Structures are given as structure tokens and as C-alpha cells.
Amino acid sequence: MLTRPRTRFDLIPRRVRVHAVRELSGSLRRTTFRDVDGADPAAPTSLAALRAPGPEDHVKVFLPDPATGVLHAPWIAADGGLQRPADGVSISRDYTVRATRTVDGVAELDVDWVLHGDEGPASAWAARAQEGDEIVLAGPRGSLGVPEGLGRLTVVADETGLPAAARWVDAVGPGVPVTAIVEIGDDVDEAHVEAELGRASVEILYRTDGPGQVEEAVRSLGGLEADELLVALGEAGELVPVRRYLRRELGVGPEQLSISGYWRRGVVNLDHHLPLDPTDPD
């Protein structure tokens, strides 16, 4: 049985600033963060103290009030949870930690964003972000690692799941075969997807070709091997039939699946911790 090691961390808000912005491909943008000026690099609140070892580890990103530009930072309450200020707008979204590193002794962290105009506050902020802008990152609070004994990995993702998919490819090591199915919009270059996923065998689907492609692509792979893990990350509506096929038709156990809806059409700020399919929450 595949078992993923679990690690818990203290929940710590960290105030950071944009160090660099990089256009990746079409609607994809990467921001590199460093500690704010004057921060103590040895303090628990520094980026150097942040740990995100698991491929799907994420932080809660707190953004400035879109109307005023004021950043209302949260703090840790007595119960250990995050407390938001009552006298200001506090907007947050969850984002995968794409990478962490140290450059010339300075800790850095990358977050990749999918831009879709001003329809959402995160997209609107990321589209205008520039060097020196400040936000708050909270977490990760927990981490799920790569299961021991993994023999094969299949990753299913769209643009929102691409950072985690890329981290999965890096995390499993060169001895584990990886198959990736990625659905993208027309403005995302195939070359970027293939570069992010490195040595994986990649099948790219275009969203404009219509719904149902992701399920068909997963069905075409056949069943999972006993030591295989399937990770699926993206739009919840596309992943529900994938999960039903694997769980109900093939009888794949939950220990071989990691399926998470990062967003859902028509839903604002979807909680990806909720069951993907309420009719089958296991």
C-alpha cells in the first residue's frame, strides 16, 4: 500500500515583497518573493524558515485591499488559527509553492499565477505586481510527501495544477516513470509545459477542443499498476468524472489517488480541501 508521509508545521504569517516578475507563457506569470526590507533572516517569520517539502504544499496568499491598496495582515489567534483584522478587507487565496531557494545567502520563494483579467482579486493583483509590492504568505501548515515504494506516477493537470505537477516530477526522482496529461488554453505554449515537466511523457490537450477530453485521456491509459499513484489537479468539474471512473469502475483505492479541485467554474474562491465529489466523499 502506498502511504504518503505527513509533516505538520507551525502556521506562521510572513510579510514578503516582490523581488522579480517573470512572464512564463501567455496567461502564466511568476513572482519571486523575498523578505521585506529590515526583516531578520534568522527569525521564524523569515522565508528562510519556511518549509515546503511536499510537491503539493501551498501557502495562503493575503492580498492588499483592491480598493485602497492597504495590506491588512493576519495574525495567529489563541487557538492557533489565522485571525483576520475586523476593520479592513482581507482577501486570501491558496497557491502552490513553486520553488524555494537561497541566492547569495538570501531566501527566495516562487509563486506561479494564472491571469484571467480582473475577474478575480488574485489575478488582478498578479497582473500588476511589480518589484517592492508587499503581501503576506501564511503556511504551509502541513506537508504530504512522496509515498515510499512508488513505481510509477501519472499526473493530470491544467494551468493551475502545473506548478504542483512540475514539483511532483522533480520529487519522485529519475527512476520513476512519469506520464502527464495537461489541459491548457490556446495562449499557453506547449514548449513551456514540456519544459516545466522535464523528463515526463507529456500529452497536451487544448481546452478549446471541448469538454470531456481529460476523462477520455485518463481512460485511454487503462488501469493503474499496484505501485502507481495518480495525481489530478485542476478544474473540479473536469476531475469528478475522472475520479468516478477510477474509484467506481476500476475500483482504485484512495491510497493510489490524490485528486484535488483547485477551482470550479462559476464558484468564487473554491475550498480545495472540501470533497471533490460530494456524492462520494471518501
mmCIF file with all atom_site columns, C-alpha atoms in Angstrom, residues 120-276:
data_model
loop_
_atom_site.group_PDB
_atom_site.id
_atom_site.type_symbol
_atom_site.label_atom_id
_atom_site.label_alt_id
_atom_site.label_comp_id
_atom_site.label_asym_id
_atom_site.label_entity_id
_atom_site.label_seq_id
_atom_site.pdbx_PDB_ins_code
_atom_site.Cartn_x
_atom_site.Cartn_y
_atom_site.Cartn_z
_atom_site.occupancy
_atom_site.B_iso_or_equiv
_atom_site.pdbx_formal_charge
_atom_site.auth_seq_id
_atom_site.auth_comp_id
_atom_site.auth_asym_id
_atom_site.auth_atom_id
_atom_site.pdbx_PDB_model_num
ATOM 1   C CA . GLY A 1 120 ? -10.616 37.822 -9.531  1.00 0.00 ? 120 GLY A CA 1
ATOM 2   C CA . PRO A 1 121 ? -8.545  39.788 -7.000  1.00 0.00 ? 121 PRO A CA 1
ATOM 3   C CA . ALA A 1 122 ? -5.556  37.433 -7.222  1.00 0.00 ? 122 ALA A CA 1
ATOM 4   C CA . SER A 1 123 ? -5.363  37.674 -10.998 1.00 0.00 ? 123 SER A CA 1
ATOM 5   C CA . ALA A 1 124 ? -5.791  41.437 -10.860 1.00 0.00 ? 124 ALA A CA 1
ATOM 6   C CA . TRP A 1 125 ? -3.012  41.806 -8.294  1.00 0.00 ? 125 TRP A CA 1
ATOM 7   C CA . ALA A 1 126 ? -0.605  39.457 -10.058 1.00 0.00 ? 126 ALA A CA 1
ATOM 8   C CA . ALA A 1 127 ? -1.124  41.196 -13.405 1.00 0.00 ? 127 ALA A CA 1
ATOM 9   C CA . ARG A 1 128 ? 0.051   44.490 -11.896 1.00 0.00 ? 128 ARG A CA 1
ATOM 10  C CA . ALA A 1 129 ? 2.610   43.213 -9.388  1.00 0.00 ? 129 ALA A CA 1
ATOM 11  C CA . GLN A 1 130 ? 5.995   44.856 -9.537  1.00 0.00 ? 130 GLN A CA 1
ATOM 12  C CA . GLU A 1 131 ? 9.205   44.890 -7.558  1.00 0.00 ? 131 GLU A CA 1
ATOM 13  C CA . GLY A 1 132 ? 8.696   46.098 -3.985  1.00 0.00 ? 132 GLY A CA 1
ATOM 14  C CA . ASP A 1 133 ? 4.987   45.238 -3.699  1.00 0.00 ? 133 ASP A CA 1
ATOM 15  C CA . GLU A 1 134 ? 4.171   43.511 -0.413  1.00 0.00 ? 134 GLU A CA 1
ATOM 16  C CA . ILE A 1 135 ? 1.831   40.661 0.504   1.00 0.00 ? 135 ILE A CA 1
ATOM 17  C CA . VAL A 1 136 ? 1.599   38.098 3.313   1.00 0.00 ? 136 VAL A CA 1
ATOM 18  C CA . LEU A 1 137 ? 2.205   34.363 2.952   1.00 0.00 ? 137 LEU A CA 1
ATOM 19  C CA . ALA A 1 138 ? 0.847   32.034 5.637   1.00 0.00 ? 138 ALA A CA 1
ATOM 20  C CA . GLY A 1 139 ? 1.881   28.398 5.824   1.00 0.00 ? 139 GLY A CA 1
ATOM 21  C CA . PRO A 1 140 ? 2.333   25.742 4.730   1.00 0.00 ? 140 PRO A CA 1
ATOM 22  C CA . ARG A 1 141 ? 0.646   24.256 7.774   1.00 0.00 ? 141 ARG A CA 1
ATOM 23  C CA . GLY A 1 142 ? 1.201   20.708 6.645   1.00 0.00 ? 142 GLY A CA 1
ATOM 24  C CA . SER A 1 143 ? 3.011   18.693 4.030   1.00 0.00 ? 143 SER A CA 1
ATOM 25  C CA . LEU A 1 144 ? 2.329   15.399 2.254   1.00 0.00 ? 144 LEU A CA 1
ATOM 26  C CA . GLY A 1 145 ? 5.413   13.783 0.778   1.00 0.00 ? 145 GLY A CA 1
ATOM 27  C CA . VAL A 1 146 ? 6.057   11.199 -1.918  1.00 0.00 ? 146 VAL A CA 1
ATOM 28  C CA . PRO A 1 147 ? 4.967   7.685  -0.910  1.00 0.00 ? 147 PRO A CA 1
ATOM 29  C CA . GLU A 1 148 ? 7.671   5.109  -0.332  1.00 0.00 ? 148 GLU A CA 1
ATOM 30  C CA . GLY A 1 149 ? 7.763   2.310  -2.881  1.00 0.00 ? 149 GLY A CA 1
ATOM 31  C CA . LEU A 1 150 ? 6.275   4.410  -5.671  1.00 0.00 ? 150 LEU A CA 1
ATOM 32  C CA . GLY A 1 151 ? 6.897   2.696  -9.001  1.00 0.00 ? 151 GLY A CA 1
ATOM 33  C CA . ARG A 1 152 ? 5.013   4.898  -11.441 1.00 0.00 ? 152 ARG A CA 1
ATOM 34  C CA . LEU A 1 153 ? 3.397   8.342  -11.413 1.00 0.00 ? 153 LEU A CA 1
ATOM 35  C CA . THR A 1 154 ? 0.586   9.712  -13.553 1.00 0.00 ? 154 THR A CA 1
ATOM 36  C CA . VAL A 1 155 ? -0.154  13.436 -13.297 1.00 0.00 ? 155 VAL A CA 1
ATOM 37  C CA . VAL A 1 156 ? -3.291  15.120 -14.655 1.00 0.00 ? 156 VAL A CA 1
ATOM 38  C CA . ALA A 1 157 ? -3.390  18.921 -14.505 1.00 0.00 ? 157 ALA A CA 1
ATOM 39  C CA . ASP A 1 158 ? -4.394  22.203 -16.079 1.00 0.00 ? 158 ASP A CA 1
ATOM 40  C CA . GLU A 1 159 ? -2.537  25.536 -15.802 1.00 0.00 ? 159 GLU A CA 1
ATOM 41  C CA . THR A 1 160 ? -3.491  25.924 -12.132 1.00 0.00 ? 160 THR A CA 1
ATOM 42  C CA . GLY A 1 161 ? -2.086  22.498 -11.299 1.00 0.00 ? 161 GLY A CA 1
ATOM 43  C CA . LEU A 1 162 ? 1.044   22.824 -13.419 1.00 0.00 ? 162 LEU A CA 1
ATOM 44  C CA . PRO A 1 163 ? 3.288   24.109 -10.560 1.00 0.00 ? 163 PRO A CA 1
ATOM 45  C CA . ALA A 1 164 ? 2.414   21.124 -8.370  1.00 0.00 ? 164 ALA A CA 1
ATOM 46  C CA . ALA A 1 165 ? 2.721   18.748 -11.325 1.00 0.00 ? 165 ALA A CA 1
ATOM 47  C CA . ALA A 1 166 ? 6.207   20.060 -12.024 1.00 0.00 ? 166 ALA A CA 1
ATOM 48  C CA . ARG A 1 167 ? 7.147   19.590 -8.379  1.00 0.00 ? 167 ARG A CA 1
ATOM 49  C CA . TRP A 1 168 ? 5.863   16.015 -8.486  1.00 0.00 ? 168 TRP A CA 1
ATOM 50  C CA . VAL A 1 169 ? 8.115   15.214 -11.448 1.00 0.00 ? 169 VAL A CA 1
ATOM 51  C CA . ASP A 1 170 ? 11.122  16.605 -9.572  1.00 0.00 ? 170 ASP A CA 1
ATOM 52  C CA . ALA A 1 171 ? 10.167  14.899 -6.308  1.00 0.00 ? 171 ALA A CA 1
ATOM 53  C CA . VAL A 1 172 ? 9.842   11.289 -7.486  1.00 0.00 ? 172 VAL A CA 1
ATOM 54  C CA . GLY A 1 173 ? 13.361  11.061 -8.862  1.00 0.00 ? 173 GLY A CA 1
ATOM 55  C CA . PRO A 1 174 ? 14.712  9.799  -12.178 1.00 0.00 ? 174 PRO A CA 1
ATOM 56  C CA . GLY A 1 175 ? 13.961  6.138  -11.535 1.00 0.00 ? 175 GLY A CA 1
ATOM 57  C CA . VAL A 1 176 ? 10.158  6.541  -11.525 1.00 0.00 ? 176 VAL A CA 1
ATOM 58  C CA . PRO A 1 177 ? 8.390   6.757  -14.928 1.00 0.00 ? 177 PRO A CA 1
ATOM 59  C CA . VAL A 1 178 ? 6.029   9.735  -15.173 1.00 0.00 ? 178 VAL A CA 1
ATOM 60  C CA . THR A 1 179 ? 3.091   10.259 -17.525 1.00 0.00 ? 179 THR A CA 1
ATOM 61  C CA . ALA A 1 180 ? 1.475   13.710 -17.611 1.00 0.00 ? 180 ALA A CA 1
ATOM 62  C CA . ILE A 1 181 ? -1.829  14.793 -19.147 1.00 0.00 ? 181 ILE A CA 1
ATOM 63  C CA . VAL A 1 182 ? -2.141  18.585 -19.240 1.00 0.00 ? 182 VAL A CA 1
ATOM 64  C CA . GLU A 1 183 ? -5.109  20.632 -20.448 1.00 0.00 ? 183 GLU A CA 1
ATOM 65  C CA . ILE A 1 184 ? -4.238  24.217 -21.414 1.00 0.00 ? 184 ILE A CA 1
ATOM 66  C CA . GLY A 1 185 ? -5.694  27.272 -23.092 1.00 0.00 ? 185 GLY A CA 1
ATOM 67  C CA . ASP A 1 186 ? -4.590  28.419 -26.545 1.00 0.00 ? 186 ASP A CA 1
ATOM 68  C CA . ASP A 1 187 ? -2.381  31.155 -25.069 1.00 0.00 ? 187 ASP A CA 1
ATOM 69  C CA . VAL A 1 188 ? -0.087  28.712 -23.237 1.00 0.00 ? 188 VAL A CA 1
ATOM 70  C CA . ASP A 1 189 ? 2.887   27.355 -25.183 1.00 0.00 ? 189 ASP A CA 1
ATOM 71  C CA . GLU A 1 190 ? 3.361   23.597 -25.324 1.00 0.00 ? 190 GLU A CA 1
ATOM 72  C CA . ALA A 1 191 ? 7.101   24.205 -25.023 1.00 0.00 ? 191 ALA A CA 1
ATOM 73  C CA . HIS A 1 192 ? 6.621   25.823 -21.619 1.00 0.00 ? 192 HIS A CA 1
ATOM 74  C CA . VAL A 1 193 ? 4.550   22.904 -20.337 1.00 0.00 ? 193 VAL A CA 1
ATOM 75  C CA . GLU A 1 194 ? 7.096   20.387 -21.565 1.00 0.00 ? 194 GLU A CA 1
ATOM 76  C CA . ALA A 1 195 ? 9.967   22.372 -20.041 1.00 0.00 ? 195 ALA A CA 1
ATOM 77  C CA . GLU A 1 196 ? 8.198   22.546 -16.668 1.00 0.00 ? 196 GLU A CA 1
ATOM 78  C CA . LEU A 1 197 ? 7.538   18.806 -16.647 1.00 0.00 ? 197 LEU A CA 1
ATOM 79  C CA . GLY A 1 198 ? 11.051  17.841 -17.694 1.00 0.00 ? 198 GLY A CA 1
ATOM 80  C CA . ARG A 1 199 ? 11.505  14.135 -18.333 1.00 0.00 ? 199 ARG A CA 1
ATOM 81  C CA . ALA A 1 200 ? 7.796   13.241 -18.094 1.00 0.00 ? 200 ALA A CA 1
ATOM 82  C CA . SER A 1 201 ? 5.976   11.761 -21.073 1.00 0.00 ? 201 SER A CA 1
ATOM 83  C CA . VAL A 1 202 ? 3.526   14.591 -21.780 1.00 0.00 ? 202 VAL A CA 1
ATOM 84  C CA . GLU A 1 203 ? 0.159   14.609 -23.580 1.00 0.00 ? 203 GLU A CA 1
ATOM 85  C CA . ILE A 1 204 ? -1.239  18.109 -24.101 1.00 0.00 ? 204 ILE A CA 1
ATOM 86  C CA . LEU A 1 205 ? -4.946  18.810 -24.552 1.00 0.00 ? 205 LEU A CA 1
ATOM 87  C CA . TYR A 1 206 ? -6.449  22.120 -25.643 1.00 0.00 ? 206 TYR A CA 1
ATOM 88  C CA . ARG A 1 207 ? -9.456  23.370 -23.711 1.00 0.00 ? 207 ARG A CA 1
ATOM 89  C CA . THR A 1 208 ? -10.992 24.885 -26.844 1.00 0.00 ? 208 THR A CA 1
ATOM 90  C CA . ASP A 1 209 ? -11.436 21.395 -28.289 1.00 0.00 ? 209 ASP A CA 1
ATOM 91  C CA . GLY A 1 210 ? -14.303 20.851 -25.851 1.00 0.00 ? 210 GLY A CA 1
ATOM 92  C CA . PRO A 1 211 ? -15.105 19.201 -22.513 1.00 0.00 ? 211 PRO A CA 1
ATOM 93  C CA . GLY A 1 212 ? -14.534 15.570 -21.615 1.00 0.00 ? 212 GLY A CA 1
ATOM 94  C CA . GLN A 1 213 ? -11.027 15.295 -23.038 1.00 0.00 ? 213 GLN A CA 1
ATOM 95  C CA . VAL A 1 214 ? -9.367  14.789 -19.677 1.00 0.00 ? 214 VAL A CA 1
ATOM 96  C CA . GLU A 1 215 ? -11.553 11.820 -18.779 1.00 0.00 ? 215 GLU A CA 1
ATOM 97  C CA . GLU A 1 216 ? -11.029 10.274 -22.223 1.00 0.00 ? 216 GLU A CA 1
ATOM 98  C CA . ALA A 1 217 ? -7.265  10.669 -21.930 1.00 0.00 ? 217 ALA A CA 1
ATOM 99  C CA . VAL A 1 218 ? -7.219  9.007  -18.493 1.00 0.00 ? 218 VAL A CA 1
ATOM 100 C CA . ARG A 1 219 ? -9.423  6.156  -19.752 1.00 0.00 ? 219 ARG A CA 1
ATOM 101 C CA . SER A 1 220 ? -7.017  5.571  -22.630 1.00 0.00 ? 220 SER A CA 1
ATOM 102 C CA . LEU A 1 221 ? -4.236  4.800  -20.141 1.00 0.00 ? 221 LEU A CA 1
ATOM 103 C CA . GLY A 1 222 ? -6.036  1.754  -18.747 1.00 0.00 ? 222 GLY A CA 1
ATOM 104 C CA . GLY A 1 223 ? -5.844  0.753  -15.086 1.00 0.00 ? 223 GLY A CA 1
ATOM 105 C CA . LEU A 1 224 ? -3.259  1.698  -12.504 1.00 0.00 ? 224 LEU A CA 1
ATOM 106 C CA . GLU A 1 225 ? -0.442  -0.600 -11.520 1.00 0.00 ? 225 GLU A CA 1
ATOM 107 C CA . ALA A 1 226 ? -0.230  -1.686 -7.876  1.00 0.00 ? 226 ALA A CA 1
ATOM 108 C CA . ASP A 1 227 ? 2.653   0.702  -7.152  1.00 0.00 ? 227 ASP A CA 1
ATOM 109 C CA . GLU A 1 228 ? 1.281   3.608  -9.217  1.00 0.00 ? 228 GLU A CA 1
ATOM 110 C CA . LEU A 1 229 ? -0.048  6.931  -7.929  1.00 0.00 ? 229 LEU A CA 1
ATOM 111 C CA . LEU A 1 230 ? -2.367  9.170  -9.949  1.00 0.00 ? 230 LEU A CA 1
ATOM 112 C CA . VAL A 1 231 ? -2.332  12.861 -9.063  1.00 0.00 ? 231 VAL A CA 1
ATOM 113 C CA . ALA A 1 232 ? -5.011  15.096 -10.618 1.00 0.00 ? 232 ALA A CA 1
ATOM 114 C CA . LEU A 1 233 ? -5.118  18.858 -10.035 1.00 0.00 ? 233 LEU A CA 1
ATOM 115 C CA . GLY A 1 234 ? -7.284  21.402 -11.808 1.00 0.00 ? 234 GLY A CA 1
ATOM 116 C CA . GLU A 1 235 ? -10.882 22.353 -12.526 1.00 0.00 ? 235 GLU A CA 1
ATOM 117 C CA . ALA A 1 236 ? -13.164 20.337 -10.248 1.00 0.00 ? 236 ALA A CA 1
ATOM 118 C CA . GLY A 1 237 ? -15.871 19.691 -12.836 1.00 0.00 ? 237 GLY A CA 1
ATOM 119 C CA . GLU A 1 238 ? -13.360 18.060 -15.195 1.00 0.00 ? 238 GLU A CA 1
ATOM 120 C CA . LEU A 1 239 ? -11.929 15.871 -12.441 1.00 0.00 ? 239 LEU A CA 1
ATOM 121 C CA . VAL A 1 240 ? -15.172 14.477 -10.977 1.00 0.00 ? 240 VAL A CA 1
ATOM 122 C CA . PRO A 1 241 ? -15.719 12.012 -13.870 1.00 0.00 ? 241 PRO A CA 1
ATOM 123 C CA . VAL A 1 242 ? -12.032 11.073 -13.746 1.00 0.00 ? 242 VAL A CA 1
ATOM 124 C CA . ARG A 1 243 ? -12.355 10.178 -10.077 1.00 0.00 ? 243 ARG A CA 1
ATOM 125 C CA . ARG A 1 244 ? -15.630 8.287  -10.611 1.00 0.00 ? 244 ARG A CA 1
ATOM 126 C CA . TYR A 1 245 ? -14.036 6.244  -13.392 1.00 0.00 ? 245 TYR A CA 1
ATOM 127 C CA . LEU A 1 246 ? -11.047 5.323  -11.251 1.00 0.00 ? 246 LEU A CA 1
ATOM 128 C CA . ARG A 1 247 ? -12.927 4.700  -7.998  1.00 0.00 ? 247 ARG A CA 1
ATOM 129 C CA . ARG A 1 248 ? -16.213 3.201  -9.194  1.00 0.00 ? 248 ARG A CA 1
ATOM 130 C CA . GLU A 1 249 ? -15.358 1.493  -12.474 1.00 0.00 ? 249 GLU A CA 1
ATOM 131 C CA . LEU A 1 250 ? -11.798 0.375  -11.794 1.00 0.00 ? 250 LEU A CA 1
ATOM 132 C CA . GLY A 1 251 ? -12.024 0.104  -8.006  1.00 0.00 ? 251 GLY A CA 1
ATOM 133 C CA . VAL A 1 252 ? -8.806  2.034  -7.402  1.00 0.00 ? 252 VAL A CA 1
ATOM 134 C CA . GLY A 1 253 ? -8.241  2.649  -3.681  1.00 0.00 ? 253 GLY A CA 1
ATOM 135 C CA . PRO A 1 254 ? -7.887  6.158  -2.221  1.00 0.00 ? 254 PRO A CA 1
ATOM 136 C CA . GLU A 1 255 ? -4.257  5.477  -1.287  1.00 0.00 ? 255 GLU A CA 1
ATOM 137 C CA . GLN A 1 256 ? -3.398  5.471  -5.019  1.00 0.00 ? 256 GLN A CA 1
ATOM 138 C CA . LEU A 1 257 ? -5.173  8.739  -5.796  1.00 0.00 ? 257 LEU A CA 1
ATOM 139 C CA . SER A 1 258 ? -4.525  12.386 -4.972  1.00 0.00 ? 258 SER A CA 1
ATOM 140 C CA . ILE A 1 259 ? -7.257  14.361 -6.737  1.00 0.00 ? 259 ILE A CA 1
ATOM 141 C CA . SER A 1 260 ? -7.992  17.980 -5.869  1.00 0.00 ? 260 SER A CA 1
ATOM 142 C CA . GLY A 1 261 ? -10.185 20.605 -7.485  1.00 0.00 ? 261 GLY A CA 1
ATOM 143 C CA . TYR A 1 262 ? -8.198  23.842 -7.417  1.00 0.00 ? 262 TYR A CA 1
ATOM 144 C CA . TRP A 1 263 ? -11.096 25.787 -8.901  1.00 0.00 ? 263 TRP A CA 1
ATOM 145 C CA . ARG A 1 264 ? -14.619 25.253 -10.203 1.00 0.00 ? 264 ARG A CA 1
ATOM 146 C CA . ARG A 1 265 ? -16.374 27.149 -12.976 1.00 0.00 ? 265 ARG A CA 1
ATOM 147 C CA . GLY A 1 266 ? -18.902 29.584 -11.521 1.00 0.00 ? 266 GLY A CA 1
ATOM 148 C CA . VAL A 1 267 ? -17.540 29.333 -7.948  1.00 0.00 ? 267 VAL A CA 1
ATOM 149 C CA . VAL A 1 268 ? -15.536 32.105 -6.288  1.00 0.00 ? 268 VAL A CA 1
ATOM 150 C CA . ASN A 1 269 ? -12.633 31.024 -4.088  1.00 0.00 ? 269 ASN A CA 1
ATOM 151 C CA . LEU A 1 270 ? -13.331 27.283 -4.090  1.00 0.00 ? 270 LEU A CA 1
ATOM 152 C CA . ASP A 1 271 ? -12.161 25.484 -0.935  1.00 0.00 ? 271 ASP A CA 1
ATOM 153 C CA . HIS A 1 272 ? -9.977  22.745 -2.396  1.00 0.00 ? 272 HIS A CA 1
ATOM 154 C CA . HIS A 1 273 ? -9.957  20.929 0.960   1.00 0.00 ? 273 HIS A CA 1
ATOM 155 C CA . LEU A 1 274 ? -13.632 20.020 0.518   1.00 0.00 ? 274 LEU A CA 1
ATOM 156 C CA . PRO A 1 275 ? -14.538 16.694 -1.118  1.00 0.00 ? 275 PRO A CA 1
ATOM 157 C CA . LEU A 1 276 ? -14.246 16.891 -4.893  1.00 0.00 ? 276 LEU A CA 1
#
